[in-house]
Amino acid sequence: MNRHIQTILYIFITFLTNIFIANAQFIDTWHTTACNIDMTVNNLGVTGNSFRGEYQTEGWGSLRFPASSKVEHMFLAGLWVGGFVNGQARVSTSAIGTPQGYATGTSGYEFTAPIGSKLSIKSNLLDNQYYDPSAISHEDIIGYFTDSNVVAPGTSLFINNHTNPLKFGGRVRFMNWNFSSANFFVAIDFQIINTGDNVIDSLYIGYWTDFVIRNVSIYPPGGTPFYAAGGNEYIDTLNLAYEWDGETSTSIPNAQSYSGVKFLGAYDKFGKRNTKYTKVFNGNQLVSVDGANILGYTNSTINGLTYRNIRTHFNTWLFNSSDPNYFTPRNDNDYFARMRKGLNFQSNWATTVRNTLRNGGNRSNIISIGPFPKFEPRDTINITFAIVCGSPVNDGQPYNKDTPKQRSEFINNARLAQKAYDGEDLNGNGLMDAGEDKNKNGKLDGWIFPTPPDAPKLKVLTSDNKIEVYWSNNADNSIDPSSNIKDFEGYRIYKTQVGFDVQGESNIVKSLKQIAAYDHAGNYLFYDTGLDAIKLPSPVKFEGDTTHYYYKYTFDNVPNGWQHAIAVTSFDTGDTLQGVPSLESSPLQSLRRVFAGTPENNSITTKDPFVYPNPYYGLAAWEGGSKYEEDRKLIFANLPKRSRIKVFTVSGDLVDDFEHNTGYTGSDIRWYGTYSNSKETVFPGGEHAWDLLSKDSQLLARGVYLFSVEDLDSGQSFAGKFIIIK
């Protein structure tokens, strides 16, 4: 082989090997699983997977909403940090709009992590496998990064155009919740520290996004038409840049969804001037009230308080455009120019620019916040963004119009994300005003969500053709942590229909049908039925139970032996002023699998035990549709509190024998493992199921069988028979 060709081949192989090593050693990916957004994230603060490449994992969305859908919303997104160092503009970016997405050493992909760096997963849910008391959300995804490396760790590859990094380190925390008031956004919190020796002046921090909203099951990624239909808009009052599918062709289905990036807030420290973190809000930052300027930046006075003029800038550009207004930035000077002055501050923003952006195009967007002056060595800043999604509201017009009504739900979602971030800071001004420190801990706590009232505590009793449901009044006194008011409104009662024996709790919940609802009368909300119909004259207690029960609902004429899933939920009034809908507790919190039937039998000499269904027919609806012999069940009824049941052939051979007691939960046969949950089952006390298998797990032939019941307390006995027809 020619030596020249050998050299080229060696370099090429080394290059590919270095890419593989770099990607494998310092990039770690995961995806959000708690909320209704399935979004790929990594330890460099990048979101999305560019529909290919290093960040893509089979089955994960780039940014899918709803999570189970095939509607994608994002190509790629990442953090940008820019500032002046010794008078020179420098910008470090974790991602930019290149067609191939990430590639080791590529200009624009300048963040790295230590070799072997991994994301850590934490959850504040006690029953979660990742439970950690330091977690903020139901799923925190945490990673660490730096811009300081000019060579990709583990390789000899120089990162192109990255010879003078700003030199900072960072931590990213992706946060998502499964609350109904929060499952439409993912918060992205960055903590950035100046790890170099230079002051970074005029610091700007932004989140760059390349949204692409398409239903990829109908319209797979690829080609200009796929990317070129995004309509864009920016709302100053919400610090929200968003996109929708602006497709106008009738031959290409429109993906009916919204996605946007929203600046939520930041806390920073101005060198030695302030020793406390202060909060950025509405494009301004609260600083000391002495009126002094830092490096010439001006102040504003609002209600007698002095604010540093730190603003939120929005910019956008077309992919590969040469238009001087919307050209694609190519270098640090271009990047920094886009971060420093947003289109939203141009004189023609309202008259021309916004209308232009609403036309379909393949655009990238950035929201940047700054300037934060004099970012000194070891200074830190916390800054938080949110990726927000939402579905359009039907107003009879094509969904590519983005009318006020169509985007109303999405806009409300963005407001709820801000409200959750502000938490106790009810007016969002960064100050601890009177009455805002609800828990009296001396600080304004964030990430407080509107929540439904507490789920009621249930006690369920069953008897012959009857189910009685009792519940506590703990929900009546619930206080919403977001509003700090008692907003309980009422209760809803749910039950499945006969034969809804489906697998999985989520499927059970889908099968629940609302049977009744009761709420406060006279406030003109919901049903106005009042609570008297279900409220007991006085609370009741049950033996071995410390809970007092204040409410009762009875299901009559319930067929015995059939499973009924029931649940009681509580719901609140909602908050129309804050755009918070009425919230309801989860049915799973009170779900019970209930079987009406005969209670325990005190005398089998006067009340005969029996078997049902008799005759027994295989593959009937009674069995839940299973085709497996092990999923059969026959019920022995009118049984004593403690008894022994034996089954014989007509020739007297013992088929099976087992004992019964009133604490029976069905855990001894497979049917309940397949279609029920022994931890949630409620039985009447005098019934026991049998799987029609012999003691040696052999299948039974059709025919007549004999059974006996012995009362283990009294010694009384009874004999009977049943028929199996297959």
PDB file of N, CA, C and O in Angstrom, residues 342-409:
ATOM      1  N   GLY A 342     -31.241  41.928  21.592  1.00  0.00           N
ATOM      2  CA  GLY A 342     -32.305  41.115  21.036  1.00  0.00           C
ATOM      3  C   GLY A 342     -33.117  41.847  19.989  1.00  0.00           C
ATOM      4  O   GLY A 342     -33.196  43.083  19.980  1.00  0.00           O
ATOM      5  N   LEU A 343     -33.728  41.072  19.111  1.00  0.00           N
ATOM      6  CA  LEU A 343     -34.643  41.657  18.131  1.00  0.00           C
ATOM      7  C   LEU A 343     -35.787  42.385  18.818  1.00  0.00           C
ATOM      8  O   LEU A 343     -36.370  43.319  18.254  1.00  0.00           O
ATOM      9  N   ASN A 344     -36.111  41.942  20.031  1.00  0.00           N
ATOM     10  CA  ASN A 344     -37.215  42.562  20.760  1.00  0.00           C
ATOM     11  C   ASN A 344     -36.915  43.988  21.195  1.00  0.00           C
ATOM     12  O   ASN A 344     -37.812  44.689  21.675  1.00  0.00           O
ATOM     13  N   PHE A 345     -35.655  44.455  21.022  1.00  0.00           N
ATOM     14  CA  PHE A 345     -35.318  45.842  21.332  1.00  0.00           C
ATOM     15  C   PHE A 345     -35.132  46.683  20.069  1.00  0.00           C
ATOM     16  O   PHE A 345     -34.780  47.864  20.154  1.00  0.00           O
ATOM     17  N   GLN A 346     -35.363  46.085  18.901  1.00  0.00           N
ATOM     18  CA  GLN A 346     -35.277  46.858  17.664  1.00  0.00           C
ATOM     19  C   GLN A 346     -36.520  47.725  17.502  1.00  0.00           C
ATOM     20  O   GLN A 346     -37.623  47.339  17.915  1.00  0.00           O
ATOM     21  N   SER A 347     -36.355  48.858  16.855  1.00  0.00           N
ATOM     22  CA  SER A 347     -37.470  49.797  16.705  1.00  0.00           C
ATOM     23  C   SER A 347     -38.601  49.226  15.859  1.00  0.00           C
ATOM     24  O   SER A 347     -39.757  49.624  16.016  1.00  0.00           O
ATOM     25  N   ASN A 348     -38.268  48.315  14.943  1.00  0.00           N
ATOM     26  CA  ASN A 348     -39.300  47.746  14.070  1.00  0.00           C
ATOM     27  C   ASN A 348     -39.785  46.382  14.559  1.00  0.00           C
ATOM     28  O   ASN A 348     -40.365  45.611  13.793  1.00  0.00           O
ATOM     29  N   TRP A 349     -39.520  46.068  15.824  1.00  0.00           N
ATOM     30  CA  TRP A 349     -39.905  44.762  16.367  1.00  0.00           C
ATOM     31  C   TRP A 349     -41.404  44.502  16.217  1.00  0.00           C
ATOM     32  O   TRP A 349     -41.815  43.489  15.659  1.00  0.00           O
ATOM     33  N   ALA A 350     -42.227  45.430  16.681  1.00  0.00           N
ATOM     34  CA  ALA A 350     -43.672  45.208  16.661  1.00  0.00           C
ATOM     35  C   ALA A 350     -44.269  45.361  15.277  1.00  0.00           C
ATOM     36  O   ALA A 350     -45.231  44.670  14.920  1.00  0.00           O
ATOM     37  N   THR A 351     -43.692  46.241  14.474  1.00  0.00           N
ATOM     38  CA  THR A 351     -44.294  46.545  13.176  1.00  0.00           C
ATOM     39  C   THR A 351     -43.874  45.592  12.063  1.00  0.00           C
ATOM     40  O   THR A 351     -44.635  45.351  11.119  1.00  0.00           O
ATOM     41  N   THR A 352     -42.658  45.061  12.148  1.00  0.00           N
ATOM     42  CA  THR A 352     -42.145  44.254  11.037  1.00  0.00           C
ATOM     43  C   THR A 352     -41.635  42.884  11.472  1.00  0.00           C
ATOM     44  O   THR A 352     -42.034  41.852  10.916  1.00  0.00           O
ATOM     45  N   VAL A 353     -40.738  42.867  12.450  1.00  0.00           N
ATOM     46  CA  VAL A 353     -40.016  41.639  12.778  1.00  0.00           C
ATOM     47  C   VAL A 353     -40.960  40.520  13.203  1.00  0.00           C
ATOM     48  O   VAL A 353     -40.857  39.392  12.719  1.00  0.00           O
ATOM     49  N   ARG A 354     -41.880  40.817  14.099  1.00  0.00           N
ATOM     50  CA  ARG A 354     -42.754  39.756  14.625  1.00  0.00           C
ATOM     51  C   ARG A 354     -43.565  39.106  13.510  1.00  0.00           C
ATOM     52  O   ARG A 354     -43.747  37.881  13.497  1.00  0.00           O
ATOM     53  N   ASN A 355     -44.070  39.914  12.583  1.00  0.00           N
ATOM     54  CA  ASN A 355     -44.841  39.352  11.469  1.00  0.00           C
ATOM     55  C   ASN A 355     -43.978  38.455  10.597  1.00  0.00           C
ATOM     56  O   ASN A 355     -44.438  37.423  10.084  1.00  0.00           O
ATOM     57  N   THR A 356     -42.719  38.843  10.411  1.00  0.00           N
ATOM     58  CA  THR A 356     -41.805  38.028   9.609  1.00  0.00           C
ATOM     59  C   THR A 356     -41.569  36.673  10.257  1.00  0.00           C
ATOM     60  O   THR A 356     -41.568  35.634   9.581  1.00  0.00           O
ATOM     61  N   LEU A 357     -41.377  36.676  11.568  1.00  0.00           N
ATOM     62  CA  LEU A 357     -41.071  35.428  12.270  1.00  0.00           C
ATOM     63  C   LEU A 357     -42.249  34.466  12.291  1.00  0.00           C
ATOM     64  O   LEU A 357     -42.062  33.255  12.440  1.00  0.00           O
ATOM     65  N   ARG A 358     -43.444  34.976  12.152  1.00  0.00           N
ATOM     66  CA  ARG A 358     -44.625  34.114  12.207  1.00  0.00           C
ATOM     67  C   ARG A 358     -44.789  33.284  10.936  1.00  0.00           C
ATOM     68  O   ARG A 358     -45.562  32.330  10.915  1.00  0.00           O
ATOM     69  N   ASN A 359     -44.069  33.656   9.877  1.00  0.00           N
ATOM     70  CA  ASN A 359     -44.076  32.842   8.665  1.00  0.00           C
ATOM     71  C   ASN A 359     -43.169  31.628   8.863  1.00  0.00           C
ATOM     72  O   ASN A 359     -42.135  31.708   9.526  1.00  0.00           O
ATOM     73  N   GLY A 360     -43.514  30.508   8.278  1.00  0.00           N
ATOM     74  CA  GLY A 360     -42.748  29.285   8.449  1.00  0.00           C
ATOM     75  C   GLY A 360     -41.302  29.429   8.028  1.00  0.00           C
ATOM     76  O   GLY A 360     -40.980  30.113   7.052  1.00  0.00           O
ATOM     77  N   GLY A 361     -40.409  28.781   8.783  1.00  0.00           N
ATOM     78  CA  GLY A 361     -38.997  28.812   8.444  1.00  0.00           C
ATOM     79  C   GLY A 361     -38.210  27.853   9.311  1.00  0.00           C
ATOM     80  O   GLY A 361     -38.694  27.379  10.337  1.00  0.00           O
ATOM     81  N   ASN A 362     -36.980  27.560   8.895  1.00  0.00           N
ATOM     82  CA  ASN A 362     -36.074  26.703   9.662  1.00  0.00           C
ATOM     83  C   ASN A 362     -35.189  27.609  10.514  1.00  0.00           C
ATOM     84  O   ASN A 362     -34.128  28.044  10.089  1.00  0.00           O
ATOM     85  N   ARG A 363     -35.652  27.918  11.731  1.00  0.00           N
ATOM     86  CA  ARG A 363     -34.989  28.912  12.559  1.00  0.00           C
ATOM     87  C   ARG A 363     -34.424  28.311  13.836  1.00  0.00           C
ATOM     88  O   ARG A 363     -34.933  27.324  14.364  1.00  0.00           O
ATOM     89  N   SER A 364     -33.367  28.939  14.324  1.00  0.00           N
ATOM     90  CA  SER A 364     -32.877  28.726  15.676  1.00  0.00           C
ATOM     91  C   SER A 364     -33.231  29.961  16.493  1.00  0.00           C
ATOM     92  O   SER A 364     -33.318  31.069  15.959  1.00  0.00           O
ATOM     93  N   ASN A 365     -33.437  29.776  17.799  1.00  0.00           N
ATOM     94  CA  ASN A 365     -33.775  30.880  18.689  1.00  0.00           C
ATOM     95  C   ASN A 365     -32.830  30.891  19.882  1.00  0.00           C
ATOM     96  O   ASN A 365     -32.286  29.850  20.260  1.00  0.00           O
ATOM     97  N   ILE A 366     -32.670  32.051  20.465  1.00  0.00           N
ATOM     98  CA  ILE A 366     -31.949  32.133  21.736  1.00  0.00           C
ATOM     99  C   ILE A 366     -32.595  33.185  22.627  1.00  0.00           C
ATOM    100  O   ILE A 366     -33.010  34.254  22.156  1.00  0.00           O
ATOM    101  N   ILE A 367     -32.738  32.834  23.892  1.00  0.00           N
ATOM    102  CA  ILE A 367     -33.070  33.801  24.934  1.00  0.00           C
ATOM    103  C   ILE A 367     -31.809  33.986  25.751  1.00  0.00           C
ATOM    104  O   ILE A 367     -31.254  33.011  26.277  1.00  0.00           O
ATOM    105  N   SER A 368     -31.317  35.211  25.852  1.00  0.00           N
ATOM    106  CA  SER A 368     -30.120  35.479  26.646  1.00  0.00           C
ATOM    107  C   SER A 368     -30.419  36.563  27.667  1.00  0.00           C
ATOM    108  O   SER A 368     -31.240  37.458  27.423  1.00  0.00           O
ATOM    109  N   ILE A 369     -29.735  36.496  28.792  1.00  0.00           N
ATOM    110  CA  ILE A 369     -29.968  37.415  29.898  1.00  0.00           C
ATOM    111  C   ILE A 369     -28.658  38.100  30.234  1.00  0.00           C
ATOM    112  O   ILE A 369     -27.622  37.447  30.378  1.00  0.00           O
ATOM    113  N   GLY A 370     -28.689  39.432  30.363  1.00  0.00           N
ATOM    114  CA  GLY A 370     -27.489  40.167  30.697  1.00  0.00           C
ATOM    115  C   GLY A 370     -27.670  41.653  30.461  1.00  0.00           C
ATOM    116  O   GLY A 370     -28.751  42.100  30.061  1.00  0.00           O
ATOM    117  N   PRO A 371     -26.632  42.446  30.699  1.00  0.00           N
ATOM    118  CA  PRO A 371     -25.301  42.005  31.125  1.00  0.00           C
ATOM    119  C   PRO A 371     -25.183  41.882  32.649  1.00  0.00           C
ATOM    120  O   PRO A 371     -25.673  42.726  33.377  1.00  0.00           O
ATOM    121  N   PHE A 372     -24.533  40.801  33.100  1.00  0.00           N
ATOM    122  CA  PHE A 372     -24.111  40.688  34.482  1.00  0.00           C
ATOM    123  C   PHE A 372     -22.680  41.226  34.541  1.00  0.00           C
ATOM    124  O   PHE A 372     -21.754  40.576  34.064  1.00  0.00           O
ATOM    125  N   PRO A 373     -22.469  42.409  35.086  1.00  0.00           N
ATOM    126  CA  PRO A 373     -21.132  43.003  35.029  1.00  0.00           C
ATOM    127  C   PRO A 373     -20.189  42.426  36.070  1.00  0.00           C
ATOM    128  O   PRO A 373     -20.599  41.941  37.111  1.00  0.00           O
ATOM    129  N   LYS A 374     -18.917  42.450  35.716  1.00  0.00           N
ATOM    130  CA  LYS A 374     -17.836  42.149  36.641  1.00  0.00           C
ATOM    131  C   LYS A 374     -18.020  40.795  37.324  1.00  0.00           C
ATOM    132  O   LYS A 374     -18.129  40.670  38.539  1.00  0.00           O
ATOM    133  N   PHE A 375     -18.005  39.741  36.507  1.00  0.00           N
ATOM    134  CA  PHE A 375     -18.122  38.367  37.008  1.00  0.00           C
ATOM    135  C   PHE A 375     -16.714  37.899  37.359  1.00  0.00           C
ATOM    136  O   PHE A 375     -15.951  37.464  36.503  1.00  0.00           O
ATOM    137  N   GLU A 376     -16.370  38.014  38.626  1.00  0.00           N
ATOM    138  CA  GLU A 376     -14.997  37.824  39.063  1.00  0.00           C
ATOM    139  C   GLU A 376     -14.671  36.351  39.305  1.00  0.00           C
ATOM    140  O   GLU A 376     -15.569  35.523  39.432  1.00  0.00           O
ATOM    141  N   PRO A 377     -13.373  36.011  39.373  1.00  0.00           N
ATOM    142  CA  PRO A 377     -12.991  34.634  39.692  1.00  0.00           C
ATOM    143  C   PRO A 377     -13.678  34.152  40.970  1.00  0.00           C
ATOM    144  O   PRO A 377     -13.726  34.861  41.965  1.00  0.00           O
ATOM    145  N   ARG A 378     -14.206  32.960  40.899  1.00  0.00           N
ATOM    146  CA  ARG A 378     -14.924  32.256  41.959  1.00  0.00           C
ATOM    147  C   ARG A 378     -16.337  32.792  42.188  1.00  0.00           C
ATOM    148  O   ARG A 378     -17.044  32.288  43.048  1.00  0.00           O
ATOM    149  N   ASP A 379     -16.757  33.794  41.437  1.00  0.00           N
ATOM    150  CA  ASP A 379     -18.159  34.207  41.494  1.00  0.00           C
ATOM    151  C   ASP A 379     -19.033  33.118  40.883  1.00  0.00           C
ATOM    152  O   ASP A 379     -18.598  32.383  39.980  1.00  0.00           O
ATOM    153  N   THR A 380     -20.265  33.058  41.346  1.00  0.00           N
ATOM    154  CA  THR A 380     -21.201  32.073  40.800  1.00  0.00           C
ATOM    155  C   THR A 380     -22.508  32.754  40.419  1.00  0.00           C
ATOM    156  O   THR A 380     -22.830  33.842  40.911  1.00  0.00           O
ATOM    157  N   ILE A 381     -23.238  32.106  39.565  1.00  0.00           N
ATOM    158  CA  ILE A 381     -24.572  32.559  39.200  1.00  0.00           C
ATOM    159  C   ILE A 381     -25.448  31.335  38.973  1.00  0.00           C
ATOM    160  O   ILE A 381     -24.997  30.329  38.421  1.00  0.00           O
ATOM    161  N   ASN A 382     -26.670  31.415  39.460  1.00  0.00           N
ATOM    162  CA  ASN A 382     -27.678  30.393  39.181  1.00  0.00           C
ATOM    163  C   ASN A 382     -28.699  30.984  38.228  1.00  0.00           C
ATOM    164  O   ASN A 382     -29.229  32.076  38.491  1.00  0.00           O
ATOM    165  N   ILE A 383     -28.974  30.282  37.161  1.00  0.00           N
ATOM    166  CA  ILE A 383     -29.930  30.777  36.175  1.00  0.00           C
ATOM    167  C   ILE A 383     -30.797  29.608  35.721  1.00  0.00           C
ATOM    168  O   ILE A 383     -30.303  28.489  35.543  1.00  0.00           O
ATOM    169  N   THR A 384     -32.083  29.865  35.571  1.00  0.00           N
ATOM    170  CA  THR A 384     -33.027  28.783  35.322  1.00  0.00           C
ATOM    171  C   THR A 384     -33.906  29.092  34.121  1.00  0.00           C
ATOM    172  O   THR A 384     -34.469  30.186  34.005  1.00  0.00           O
ATOM    173  N   PHE A 385     -34.010  28.102  33.240  1.00  0.00           N
ATOM    174  CA  PHE A 385     -34.899  28.151  32.087  1.00  0.00           C
ATOM    175  C   PHE A 385     -35.915  27.012  32.202  1.00  0.00           C
ATOM    176  O   PHE A 385     -35.770  26.118  33.046  1.00  0.00           O
ATOM    177  N   ALA A 386     -36.907  27.041  31.350  1.00  0.00           N
ATOM    178  CA  ALA A 386     -37.860  25.930  31.284  1.00  0.00           C
ATOM    179  C   ALA A 386     -38.194  25.662  29.826  1.00  0.00           C
ATOM    180  O   ALA A 386     -38.376  26.600  29.037  1.00  0.00           O
ATOM    181  N   ILE A 387     -38.240  24.397  29.485  1.00  0.00           N
ATOM    182  CA  ILE A 387     -38.818  23.972  28.210  1.00  0.00           C
ATOM    183  C   ILE A 387     -40.287  23.675  28.481  1.00  0.00           C
ATOM    184  O   ILE A 387     -40.618  22.836  29.327  1.00  0.00           O
ATOM    185  N   VAL A 388     -41.167  24.392  27.782  1.00  0.00           N
ATOM    186  CA  VAL A 388     -42.604  24.304  28.044  1.00  0.00           C
ATOM    187  C   VAL A 388     -43.308  23.791  26.797  1.00  0.00           C
ATOM    188  O   VAL A 388     -42.975  24.185  25.671  1.00  0.00           O
ATOM    189  N   CYS A 389     -44.285  22.907  26.995  1.00  0.00           N
ATOM    190  CA  CYS A 389     -45.086  22.390  25.881  1.00  0.00           C
ATOM    191  C   CYS A 389     -46.563  22.613  26.172  1.00  0.00           C
ATOM    192  O   CYS A 389     -46.960  22.892  27.307  1.00  0.00           O
ATOM    193  N   GLY A 390     -47.371  22.467  25.146  1.00  0.00           N
ATOM    194  CA  GLY A 390     -48.812  22.600  25.319  1.00  0.00           C
ATOM    195  C   GLY A 390     -49.547  22.233  24.054  1.00  0.00           C
ATOM    196  O   GLY A 390     -48.985  22.253  22.952  1.00  0.00           O
ATOM    197  N   SER A 391     -50.800  21.904  24.214  1.00  0.00           N
ATOM    198  CA  SER A 391     -51.666  21.552  23.084  1.00  0.00           C
ATOM    199  C   SER A 391     -52.537  22.747  22.715  1.00  0.00           C
ATOM    200  O   SER A 391     -52.938  23.519  23.589  1.00  0.00           O
ATOM    201  N   PRO A 392     -52.841  22.921  21.428  1.00  0.00           N
ATOM    202  CA  PRO A 392     -53.679  24.054  21.032  1.00  0.00           C
ATOM    203  C   PRO A 392     -55.143  23.832  21.407  1.00  0.00           C
ATOM    204  O   PRO A 392     -55.605  22.692  21.529  1.00  0.00           O
ATOM    205  N   VAL A 393     -55.845  24.925  21.603  1.00  0.00           N
ATOM    206  CA  VAL A 393     -57.281  24.889  21.865  1.00  0.00           C
ATOM    207  C   VAL A 393     -58.003  25.089  20.536  1.00  0.00           C
ATOM    208  O   VAL A 393     -57.693  26.012  19.781  1.00  0.00           O
ATOM    209  N   ASN A 394     -58.940  24.237  20.246  1.00  0.00           N
ATOM    210  CA  ASN A 394     -59.648  24.294  18.967  1.00  0.00           C
ATOM    211  C   ASN A 394     -60.572  25.506  18.930  1.00  0.00           C
ATOM    212  O   ASN A 394     -61.440  25.668  19.789  1.00  0.00           O
ATOM    213  N   ASP A 395     -60.366  26.368  17.933  1.00  0.00           N
ATOM    214  CA  ASP A 395     -61.255  27.511  17.755  1.00  0.00           C
ATOM    215  C   ASP A 395     -61.872  27.524  16.363  1.00  0.00           C
ATOM    216  O   ASP A 395     -62.403  28.543  15.916  1.00  0.00           O
ATOM    217  N   GLY A 396     -61.770  26.377  15.665  1.00  0.00           N
ATOM    218  CA  GLY A 396     -62.363  26.270  14.340  1.00  0.00           C
ATOM    219  C   GLY A 396     -61.468  26.732  13.207  1.00  0.00           C
ATOM    220  O   GLY A 396     -61.812  26.564  12.036  1.00  0.00           O
ATOM    221  N   GLN A 397     -60.315  27.308  13.526  1.00  0.00           N
ATOM    222  CA  GLN A 397     -59.387  27.767  12.501  1.00  0.00           C
ATOM    223  C   GLN A 397     -58.236  26.772  12.354  1.00  0.00           C
ATOM    224  O   GLN A 397     -57.959  25.982  13.256  1.00  0.00           O
ATOM    225  N   PRO A 398     -57.529  26.799  11.213  1.00  0.00           N
ATOM    226  CA  PRO A 398     -56.375  25.910  11.050  1.00  0.00           C
ATOM    227  C   PRO A 398     -55.355  26.149  12.151  1.00  0.00           C
ATOM    228  O   PRO A 398     -55.127  27.282  12.577  1.00  0.00           O
ATOM    229  N   TYR A 399     -54.718  25.075  12.602  1.00  0.00           N
ATOM    230  CA  TYR A 399     -53.811  25.180  13.738  1.00  0.00           C
ATOM    231  C   TYR A 399     -52.510  25.913  13.407  1.00  0.00           C
ATOM    232  O   TYR A 399     -51.743  26.236  14.309  1.00  0.00           O
ATOM    233  N   ASN A 400     -52.257  26.173  12.134  1.00  0.00           N
ATOM    234  CA  ASN A 400     -51.034  26.921  11.818  1.00  0.00           C
ATOM    235  C   ASN A 400     -51.206  28.426  12.021  1.00  0.00           C
ATOM    236  O   ASN A 400     -50.275  29.188  11.809  1.00  0.00           O
ATOM    237  N   LYS A 401     -52.374  28.852  12.460  1.00  0.00           N
ATOM    238  CA  LYS A 401     -52.641  30.283  12.633  1.00  0.00           C
ATOM    239  C   LYS A 401     -52.111  30.831  13.953  1.00  0.00           C
ATOM    240  O   LYS A 401     -51.864  32.023  14.085  1.00  0.00           O
ATOM    241  N   ASP A 402     -51.964  29.975  14.970  1.00  0.00           N
ATOM    242  CA  ASP A 402     -51.514  30.429  16.293  1.00  0.00           C
ATOM    243  C   ASP A 402     -52.357  31.602  16.780  1.00  0.00           C
ATOM    244  O   ASP A 402     -51.850  32.672  17.114  1.00  0.00           O
ATOM    245  N   THR A 403     -53.659  31.388  16.845  1.00  0.00           N
ATOM    246  CA  THR A 403     -54.552  32.437  17.338  1.00  0.00           C
ATOM    247  C   THR A 403     -54.452  32.524  18.865  1.00  0.00           C
ATOM    248  O   THR A 403     -53.977  31.590  19.521  1.00  0.00           O
ATOM    249  N   PRO A 404     -54.892  33.648  19.444  1.00  0.00           N
ATOM    250  CA  PRO A 404     -54.852  33.765  20.910  1.00  0.00           C
ATOM    251  C   PRO A 404     -55.546  32.616  21.623  1.00  0.00           C
ATOM    252  O   PRO A 404     -55.049  32.129  22.645  1.00  0.00           O
ATOM    253  N   LYS A 405     -56.675  32.158  21.116  1.00  0.00           N
ATOM    254  CA  LYS A 405     -57.363  31.049  21.768  1.00  0.00           C
ATOM    255  C   LYS A 405     -56.578  29.750  21.600  1.00  0.00           C
ATOM    256  O   LYS A 405     -56.476  28.951  22.543  1.00  0.00           O
ATOM    257  N   GLN A 406     -56.032  29.523  20.397  1.00  0.00           N
ATOM    258  CA  GLN A 406     -55.269  28.298  20.173  1.00  0.00           C
ATOM    259  C   GLN A 406     -54.098  28.184  21.138  1.00  0.00           C
ATOM    260  O   GLN A 406     -53.806  27.114  21.669  1.00  0.00           O
ATOM    261  N   ARG A 407     -53.402  29.262  21.402  1.00  0.00           N
ATOM    262  CA  ARG A 407     -52.217  29.192  22.262  1.00  0.00           C
ATOM    263  C   ARG A 407     -52.525  29.430  23.736  1.00  0.00           C
ATOM    264  O   ARG A 407     -51.608  29.452  24.566  1.00  0.00           O
ATOM    265  N   SER A 408     -53.784  29.612  24.091  1.00  0.00           N
ATOM    266  CA  SER A 408     -54.135  30.001  25.461  1.00  0.00           C
ATOM    267  C   SER A 408     -53.707  28.963  26.492  1.00  0.00           C
ATOM    268  O   SER A 408     -53.201  29.312  27.566  1.00  0.00           O
ATOM    269  N   GLU A 409     -53.881  27.679  26.200  1.00  0.00           N
ATOM    270  CA  GLU A 409     -53.477  26.645  27.157  1.00  0.00           C
ATOM    271  C   GLU A 409     -51.957  26.616  27.303  1.00  0.00           C
ATOM    272  O   GLU A 409     -51.428  26.493  28.412  1.00  0.00           O
TER     273      GLU A 409
END
